[in-house]
C-alpha positions as a printed NumPy array, in Angstrom:
array([[-155.348,    6.262,  -41.491],
       [-155.36 ,    7.469,  -45.062],
       [-153.866,   10.813,  -43.981],
       [-151.117,    9.076,  -42.044],
       [-150.267,    6.955,  -45.089],
       [-150.166,   10.066,  -47.321],
       [-147.919,   11.838,  -44.875],
       [-145.653,    8.811,  -44.745],
       [-145.407,    8.664,  -48.548],
       [-144.688,   12.404,  -48.742],
       [-141.972,   12.048,  -46.117],
       [-140.482,    9.139,  -48.037],
       [-140.477,   11.125,  -51.291],
       [-138.821,   14.056,  -49.517],
       [-136.222,   11.707,  -48.063],
       [-135.533,   10.175,  -51.485],
       [-135.224,   13.653,  -53.021],
       [-132.819,   14.835,  -50.347],
       [-130.748,   11.672,  -50.655],
       [-130.643,   12.025,  -54.444],
       [-129.742,   15.69 ,  -54.147],
       [-126.958,   14.871,  -51.715],
       [-125.593,   12.192,  -54.075],
       [-125.572,   14.682,  -56.93 ],
       [-123.738,   17.236,  -54.805],
       [-121.154,   14.593,  -53.904],
       [-120.717,   13.692,  -57.568],
       [-120.351,   17.352,  -58.523],
       [-117.807,   17.796,  -55.762],
       [-115.707,   14.859,  -57.002],
       [-115.918,   16.089,  -60.592],
       [-114.929,   19.65 ,  -59.65 ],
       [-112.096,   18.374,  -57.491],
       [-110.849,   16.299,  -60.419],
       [-111.076,   19.25 ,  -62.801],
       [-109.209,   21.642,  -60.487],
       [-106.518,   19.147,  -59.482],
       [-105.896,   18.225,  -63.133],
       [-105.764,   21.768,  -64.465],
       [-103.619,   22.959,  -61.543],
       [-101.431,   19.898,  -61.255],
       [ -98.044,   21.099,  -60.072],
       [ -99.25 ,   24.574,  -59.103],
       [ -97.522,   25.81 ,  -55.93 ],
       [ -98.435,   29.494,  -56.076],
       [-100.212,   31.74 ,  -53.543],
       [-103.807,   30.827,  -54.507],
       [-105.959,   28.07 ,  -52.987],
       [-109.229,   26.808,  -54.497],
       [-112.045,   25.838,  -52.126],
       [-115.323,   24.2  ,  -53.127],
       [-118.748,   25.055,  -51.704],
       [-118.497,   22.2  ,  -49.178],
       [-115.313,   23.594,  -47.628],
       [-113.057,   21.075,  -49.371],
       [-109.735,   22.423,  -50.664],
       [-109.268,   21.3  ,  -54.278],
       [-105.934,   23.095,  -54.614],
       [-103.502,   24.843,  -52.281],
       [-103.12 ,   24.985,  -48.524],
       [-105.183,   26.496,  -45.698],
       [-104.185,   30.075,  -44.959],
       [-103.011,   30.77 ,  -48.529],
       [-102.508,   34.472,  -49.409],
       [-105.625,   34.234,  -51.602],
       [-108.441,   31.67 ,  -51.473],
       [-111.019,   31.341,  -54.242],
       [-114.28 ,   29.769,  -53.088],
       [-116.484,   28.292,  -55.825],
       [-120.128,   28.267,  -54.7  ],
       [-121.629,   26.845,  -57.905],
       [-120.191,   23.88 ,  -59.846],
       [-121.677,   25.31 ,  -63.043],
       [-118.956,   27.973,  -62.969],
       [-116.304,   25.333,  -63.751],
       [-118.529,   23.863,  -66.455],
       [-118.764,   27.221,  -68.23 ],
       [-115.069,   27.937,  -67.824],
       [-114.069,   24.655,  -69.455],
       [-116.702,   24.655,  -72.195],
       [-116.489,   28.311,  -73.21 ],
       [-113.03 ,   29.426,  -71.992],
       [-114.448,   32.946,  -71.612],
       [-113.029,   34.968,  -68.729],
       [-115.931,   37.421,  -68.941],
       [-118.245,   34.588,  -67.859],
       [-115.937,   33.974,  -64.911],
       [-116.066,   37.688,  -64.084],
       [-119.859,   37.596,  -64.238],
       [-119.813,   34.697,  -61.784],
       [-117.609,   36.656,  -59.375],
       [-119.806,   39.739,  -59.649],
       [-122.874,   37.598,  -58.959],
       [-121.328,   36.113,  -55.824],
       [-120.981,   32.6  ,  -57.296],
       [-117.241,   32.96 ,  -56.631],
       [-115.634,   34.692,  -53.667],
       [-112.017,   35.727,  -53.183],
       [-110.607,   36.03 ,  -49.683],
       [-107.235,   37.617,  -48.976],
       [-104.935,   39.268,  -51.527],
       [-106.975,   39.818,  -54.683],
       [-103.826,   40.728,  -56.642],
       [-102.379,   37.255,  -55.95 ],
       [-105.212,   35.871,  -58.075],
       [-103.358,   37.001,  -61.187],
       [-100.492,   34.646,  -60.376],
       [-102.992,   31.879,  -61.08 ],
       [-103.879,   33.474,  -64.402],
       [-100.228,   33.43 ,  -65.464],
       [ -99.922,   29.763,  -64.519],
       [-103.014,   28.843,  -66.53 ],
       [-101.759,   30.796,  -69.539],
       [ -98.423,   28.976,  -69.459],
       [ -99.787,   25.505,  -68.671],
       [-100.544,   22.961,  -71.383],
       [-102.664,   19.825,  -71.116],
       [-102.479,   16.827,  -73.397],
       [-105.273,   16.274,  -75.886],
       [-106.449,   13.269,  -73.894],
       [-106.611,   15.312,  -70.672],
       [-108.541,   18.073,  -72.392],
       [-111.111,   15.653,  -73.786],
       [-111.499,   13.951,  -70.414],
       [-112.014,   17.307,  -68.679],
       [-114.617,   18.331,  -71.239],
       [-116.45 ,   15.116,  -70.553],
       [-116.296,   15.821,  -66.829],
       [-117.57 ,   19.348,  -67.383],
       [-120.635,   18.011,  -69.221],
       [-121.53 ,   16.033,  -66.087],
       [-121.92 ,   19.281,  -64.162],
       [-125.186,   21.266,  -64.098],
       [-125.488,   24.52 ,  -65.962],
       [-124.789,   27.609,  -63.916],
       [-127.633,   29.307,  -62.053],
       [-128.158,   32.107,  -64.54 ],
       [-130.686,   33.806,  -62.251],
       [-127.815,   34.654,  -59.91 ],
       [-125.797,   36.277,  -62.672],
       [-125.726,   40.033,  -63.008],
       [-124.555,   42.104,  -65.932],
       [-125.705,   45.367,  -64.434],
       [-122.312,   47.055,  -64.744],
       [-121.716,   46.153,  -68.38 ],
       [-121.297,   49.193,  -70.517],
       [-123.445,   50.475,  -73.332],
       [-120.957,   50.731,  -76.192],
       [-123.393,   52.351,  -78.597],
       [-122.594,   55.807,  -77.27 ],
       [-120.246,   58.189,  -79.089],
       [-116.624,   57.637,  -78.126],
       [-115.544,   59.789,  -75.202],
       [-119.173,   60.891,  -74.872],
       [-120.821,   61.971,  -71.648],
       [-122.654,   58.624,  -71.443],
       [-119.439,   56.614,  -71.564],
       [-117.699,   58.843,  -69.022],
       [-120.66 ,   58.744,  -66.653],
       [-120.636,   54.931,  -66.798],
       [-117.34 ,   54.975,  -64.92 ],
       [-117.217,   58.2  ,  -62.948],
       [-120.8  ,   58.764,  -61.876],
       [-121.001,   55.704,  -59.637],
       [-121.103,   57.904,  -56.537],
       [-118.846,   60.664,  -55.23 ],
       [-119.2  ,   59.139,  -51.771],
       [-118.047,   55.762,  -53.108],
       [-114.834,   57.243,  -54.541],
       [-114.227,   59.373,  -51.445],
       [-113.958,   56.209,  -49.319],
       [-110.711,   55.084,  -50.939],
       [-109.191,   57.831,  -53.095],
       [-107.906,   59.941,  -50.226],
       [-108.507,   63.566,  -49.184],
       [-107.491,   65.14 ,  -52.505],
       [-109.873,   62.949,  -54.559],
       [-107.193,   62.294,  -57.197],
       [-108.009,   59.363,  -59.495],
       [-104.576,   58.913,  -61.058],
       [-101.259,   57.614,  -59.812],
       [ -99.508,   59.391,  -56.968],
       [ -95.835,   60.432,  -57.012],
       [ -93.993,   58.58 ,  -54.253],
       [ -90.673,   59.539,  -52.716],
       [ -90.486,   56.024,  -51.211],
       [ -92.783,   52.967,  -51.119],
       [ -93.718,   53.769,  -47.531],
       [ -94.823,   57.354,  -48.145],
       [ -98.512,   57.929,  -47.195],
       [-100.837,   58.111,  -50.199],
       [-102.284,   61.543,  -49.35 ],
       [ -98.796,   63.044,  -49.167],
       [ -97.712,   61.353,  -52.415],
       [-100.816,   62.686,  -54.187],
       [-100.033,   66.237,  -53.056],
       [ -96.485,   65.736,  -54.32 ],
       [ -97.91 ,   64.685,  -57.7  ],
       [-100.157,   67.745,  -57.927],
       [ -97.243,   70.007,  -57.175],
       [ -94.941,   68.133,  -59.574],
       [ -97.421,   68.71 ,  -62.398],
       [ -97.474,   72.433,  -61.642],
       [ -93.683,   72.607,  -61.591],
       [ -93.425,   70.768,  -64.899],
       [ -95.796,   73.312,  -66.425],
       [ -93.688,   76.145,  -64.895],
       [ -96.847,   77.884,  -63.734],
       [ -96.628,   81.57 ,  -62.891],
       [ -99.175,   83.891,  -61.202],
       [-101.691,   85.342,  -63.627],
       [-101.347,   82.615,  -66.252],
       [-104.344,   80.75 ,  -67.614],
       [-104.522,   76.958,  -67.277],
       [-106.931,   74.615,  -69.058],
       [-107.472,   71.327,  -67.219],
       [-109.016,   68.775,  -69.614],
       [-110.79 ,   66.075,  -67.63 ],
       [-110.451,   67.948,  -64.344],
       [-112.102,   65.239,  -62.256],
       [-113.131,   66.423,  -58.809],
       [-111.006,   69.547,  -59.141],
       [-107.886,   68.65 ,  -57.116],
       [-105.308,   69.942,  -59.613],
       [-107.349,   73.04 ,  -60.464],
       [-107.581,   73.94 ,  -56.784],
       [-103.906,   73.253,  -56.152],
       [-102.73 ,   75.327,  -59.125],
       [-104.979,   78.254,  -58.241],
       [-104.161,   78.252,  -54.541],
       [-100.404,   77.658,  -54.668],
       [ -99.428,   79.115,  -58.084],
       [-101.901,   81.964,  -58.515],
       [-103.183,   80.924,  -61.953],
       [-106.63 ,   81.235,  -63.513],
       [-107.988,   77.726,  -64.139],
       [-110.667,   76.497,  -66.525],
       [-111.515,   72.87 ,  -65.708],
       [-113.767,   70.75 ,  -67.924],
       [-115.307,   67.323,  -67.321],
       [-118.045,   65.152,  -68.816],
       [-119.065,   63.674,  -65.474],
       [-122.079,   65.275,  -63.825],
       [-121.025,   63.971,  -60.402],
       [-117.473,   65.286,  -60.749],
       [-118.76 ,   68.618,  -62.   ],
       [-121.075,   68.996,  -59.017],
       [-118.451,   68.157,  -56.4  ],
       [-115.657,   70.135,  -58.091],
       [-117.793,   73.291,  -58.1  ],
       [-118.676,   72.715,  -54.454],
       [-114.99 ,   72.371,  -53.549],
       [-114.138,   75.56 ,  -55.426],
       [-116.846,   77.413,  -53.544],
       [-115.699,   76.073,  -50.166],
       [-112.117,   77.08 ,  -50.966],
       [-113.232,   80.629,  -51.823],
       [-111.641,   80.399,  -55.277],
       [-114.632,   81.207,  -57.48 ],
       [-112.733,   84.164,  -58.969],
       [-109.836,   81.925,  -60.033],
       [-111.364,   78.559,  -60.91 ],
       [-114.16 ,   77.901,  -63.394],
       [-115.475,   74.324,  -63.729],
       [-117.631,   73.438,  -66.721],
       [-119.491,   70.373,  -67.934],
       [-117.983,   70.428,  -71.414],
       [-116.471,   68.155,  -74.067],
       [-112.951,   69.078,  -75.19 ],
       [-114.29 ,   68.971,  -78.766],
       [-116.617,   71.842,  -77.887],
       [-113.936,   74.239,  -76.65 ],
       [-114.082,   77.773,  -78.01 ],
       [-111.43 ,   77.935,  -80.734],
       [-111.057,   81.668,  -80.104],
       [-109.917,   81.215,  -76.491],
       [-106.293,   80.291,  -75.852],
       [-104.449,   79.289,  -72.689],
       [-100.898,   79.732,  -71.423],
       [-100.818,   76.16 ,  -70.155],
       [-102.885,   73.042,  -70.79 ],
       [-102.901,   69.853,  -68.736],
       [-104.747,   66.565,  -69.036],
       [-104.392,   63.896,  -66.333],
       [-106.09 ,   60.52 ,  -66.606],
       [-108.535,   61.554,  -69.339],
       [-106.439,   60.596,  -72.362],
       [-107.315,   56.894,  -72.031],
       [-110.889,   57.668,  -73.149],
       [-109.954,   59.496,  -76.347],
       [-109.416,   56.514,  -78.653],
       [-106.468,   56.101,  -81.008],
       [-108.465,   57.178,  -84.073],
       [-109.309,   60.437,  -82.309],
       [-105.7  ,   61.381,  -81.525],
       [-105.463,   63.828,  -84.47 ],
       [-108.631,   65.619,  -83.32 ],
       [-107.609,   65.6  ,  -79.644],
       [-104.07 ,   66.845,  -80.106],
       [-105.142,   69.178,  -82.905],
       [-107.7  ,   70.789,  -80.59 ],
       [-105.13 ,   71.192,  -77.824],
       [-102.628,   72.681,  -80.274],
       [-105.241,   75.179,  -81.444],
       [-106.172,   76.465,  -77.978],
       [-102.582,   76.607,  -76.635],
       [-100.99 ,   80.041,  -76.851],
       [ -97.767,   80.39 ,  -78.85 ],
       [ -94.925,   79.62 ,  -76.476],
       [ -97.262,   77.738,  -74.128],
       [ -96.799,   74.311,  -72.573],
       [ -98.996,   71.224,  -72.671],
       [ -98.641,   68.264,  -70.286],
       [-100.399,   65.011,  -71.118],
       [-100.502,   62.369,  -68.36 ],
       [-101.952,   59.061,  -69.523],
       [-101.755,   55.282,  -69.349],
       [ -99.938,   53.492,  -72.162],
       [ -99.663,   49.871,  -73.251],
       [ -96.624,   47.817,  -74.161],
       [ -98.435,   46.236,  -77.131],
       [-101.153,   48.746,  -77.957],
       [-104.886,   47.981,  -77.689],
       [-105.218,   44.428,  -78.959],
       [-108.203,   42.154,  -78.446],
       [-107.334,   40.177,  -75.319],
       [-109.319,   38.964,  -72.282],
       [-107.981,   42.004,  -70.393],
       [-109.07 ,   44.556,  -72.999],
       [-112.487,   42.89 ,  -73.361],
       [-112.912,   43.048,  -69.585],
       [-111.961,   46.736,  -69.521],
       [-114.334,   47.69 ,  -72.338],
       [-117.208,   45.565,  -71.05 ],
       [-117.107,   46.647,  -67.436],
       [-114.866,   49.64 ,  -66.78 ],
       [-114.132,   52.037,  -69.66 ],
       [-116.592,   51.43 ,  -72.527],
       [-114.514,   53.513,  -74.936],
       [-111.082,   53.06 ,  -73.361],
       [-108.055,   52.382,  -75.552],
       [-104.361,   52.394,  -74.738],
       [-101.501,   52.946,  -77.164],
       [ -97.745,   52.537,  -77.154],
       [ -95.872,   55.588,  -75.968],
       [ -94.32 ,   55.847,  -79.444],
       [ -97.793,   56.103,  -81.014],
       [ -98.7  ,   58.89 ,  -78.599],
       [ -95.572,   60.955,  -79.24 ],
       [ -95.906,   60.407,  -83.004],
       [ -99.48 ,   61.7  ,  -82.907],
       [ -98.372,   64.743,  -80.924],
       [ -95.579,   65.512,  -83.373],
       [ -97.959,   65.154,  -86.326],
       [-100.245,   67.678,  -84.612],
       [ -97.405,   70.219,  -84.516],
       [ -95.94 ,   69.661,  -81.044],
       [ -92.31 ,   69.497,  -80.021],
       [ -91.785,   66.843,  -77.325],
       [ -89.521,   68.32 ,  -74.646],
       [ -89.857,   65.878,  -71.751],
       [ -91.138,   62.312,  -71.341],
       [ -91.22 ,   60.541,  -67.978],
       [ -92.521,   57.119,  -67.016],
       [ -94.315,   56.881,  -63.674],
       [ -95.183,   53.197,  -64.077],
       [ -93.632,   52.109,  -60.767],
       [ -95.774,   54.631,  -58.902],
       [ -99.083,   53.163,  -60.08 ],
       [ -98.948,   49.736,  -58.347],
       [ -98.15 ,   51.55 ,  -55.102],
       [-101.15 ,   53.823,  -55.626],
       [-103.52 ,   51.015,  -56.585],
       [-102.575,   48.909,  -53.581],
       [-103.446,   51.831,  -51.317],
       [-106.808,   52.145,  -53.103],
       [-107.618,   48.426,  -52.911],
       [-106.678,   48.3  ,  -49.239],
       [-108.878,   51.307,  -48.435],
       [-111.766,   49.916,  -50.497],
       [-111.598,   46.559,  -48.704],
       [-111.326,   48.281,  -45.32 ],
       [-114.483,   50.287,  -46.129],
       [-116.353,   47.427,  -47.788],
       [-119.671,   47.867,  -45.974],
       [-119.75 ,   51.61 ,  -46.59 ],
       [-118.75 ,   51.089,  -50.246],
       [-121.655,   48.692,  -50.765],
       [-124.046,   51.164,  -49.126],
       [-122.793,   54.013,  -51.342],
       [-123.024,   51.894,  -54.518],
       [-123.889,   48.176,  -54.463],
       [-122.247,   44.762,  -54.012],
       [-121.555,   44.368,  -57.733],
       [-119.745,   47.71 ,  -57.983],
       [-117.636,   46.934,  -54.906],
       [-116.591,   43.56 ,  -56.346],
       [-115.902,   45.024,  -59.768],
       [-113.678,   47.862,  -58.564],
       [-111.792,   45.526,  -56.238],
       [-111.059,   43.147,  -59.114],
       [-110.291,   45.918,  -61.601],
       [-107.829,   47.782,  -59.387],
       [-106.054,   44.64 ,  -58.163],
       [-105.657,   43.524,  -61.775],
       [-104.29 ,   46.913,  -62.794],
       [-101.749,   46.772,  -59.949],
       [-100.575,   43.412,  -61.278],
       [-100.242,   44.574,  -64.885],
       [ -98.51 ,   47.838,  -63.967],
       [ -96.124,   45.884,  -61.773],
       [ -95.228,   43.437,  -64.527],
       [ -94.81 ,   46.295,  -67.016],
       [ -97.331,   45.417,  -69.73 ],
       [ -99.066,   48.733,  -69.065],
       [ -97.413,   51.984,  -68.029],
       [ -98.139,   55.643,  -67.475],
       [ -96.262,   58.57 ,  -68.998],
       [ -96.157,   62.303,  -68.552],
       [ -95.332,   64.085,  -71.813],
       [ -94.463,   67.779,  -71.805],
       [ -94.706,   69.536,  -75.151],
       [ -94.958,   72.916,  -76.833],
       [ -95.543,   74.338,  -80.297],
       [ -93.007,   73.26 ,  -82.867],
       [ -90.354,   75.85 ,  -83.757],
       [ -91.259,   78.088,  -80.847],
       [ -89.15 ,   79.41 ,  -78.007],
       [ -90.445,   77.532,  -74.97 ],
       [ -90.329,   78.858,  -71.401],
       [ -88.023,   76.139,  -70.112],
       [ -84.621,   76.21 ,  -68.404],
       [ -81.703,   74.363,  -69.946],
       [ -81.746,   71.774,  -67.15 ],
       [ -84.456,   70.024,  -65.117],
       [ -83.109,   71.045,  -61.691],
       [ -86.154,   73.18 ,  -60.914],
       [ -88.455,   70.167,  -61.084],
       [ -86.922,   68.767,  -57.934],
       [ -87.23 ,   71.908,  -55.829],
       [ -90.465,   71.045,  -54.107],
       [ -92.868,   73.77 ,  -53.027],
       [ -93.107,   73.507,  -49.226],
       [ -96.831,   73.204,  -48.618],
       [ -98.573,   71.013,  -46.092],
       [-102.073,   72.312,  -46.659],
       [-104.648,   69.857,  -47.992],
       [-107.103,   70.781,  -50.718],
       [-110.543,   71.018,  -49.149],
       [-112.738,   68.065,  -49.957]])
């Protein structure tokens, strides 16, 4: 009898707990719905907001992008702290999911930036936020945050980004393993073909000739080095700070049978032998790691190891407003490039001129980068399960968010990418009077071996 009474009391307590828990969840749902509907009042864009119970707080079913909030504490933190890095942490931890077009999410960001609430509405929302529980911090991960104590452009900072896994990058970069924007003849051109066009375009801009020496600073997985050696007959010295890139690049050189033409080294550009000079120097997608304060050293080093009459091509991302402290730049430095900085194109060309270069050609490829990034995001999403196996869930989510965001910002024009061709000041440079030769494409259909 006593046991039956105890069991009955335990069942009653469990029932009361479950009923109380359910009431709290209903309250949290109403509060979150109120917060979202107030903040997004009048929003008619492509993003819908769904709560953990399946209720749509904003938008319509079948929206291009649907954000599902699994934890009400996420909205509490967003309102109380207004820190987008906390929101990113929540997404990386799986407390928020995004279905559909990740890039559409940034339409919502623009709306929030432009929207203004009255003081009374803000105070009411803060009060509502305090009714919500704190976020489940045990579910939060900061595993991909960068260690910023390392030397700028050091091996540690490069490895943070590039040594995720060669297999991870191979899933979405394409057969050439080129981690920079392609060069499209039309928006519908296949990515692999557009990347081969870019490799060849770089070689034509450098006016490569058989027997010349080419230094490739930040050679990545060796695509350009292999292309230049195979199709232009040059001797290539490629350097990288990534152990994973170094390993795969050397393997690709060996498989291509080009060991006599291509040398890949794990080396910092600051450690180049000042006594060795090259006919041509190229740097693609590495410049973003240098840091504005290091421009004199970087360009001075390149100027020192470039032969008189040689050519240098610098391909790098630029920023409309320079590297200011914004939510975007904090996100990039916290999660993606721990030492990354972007500068205005005018700052870059000024630094090159101060180092003793004559600028002979500047071209913007900004419109090509959103096309490239959308191919990458699509391939990453298509290979989601394999990407998680080759890295982890956090890395998959981070790269999906990062690349979709970059596509948005390249498309709107706040960031760009420029190719700058230069040579020594007051030197006769090996260039024709017109640019006609740049558009005479080398007819090659052969892929670089991966």
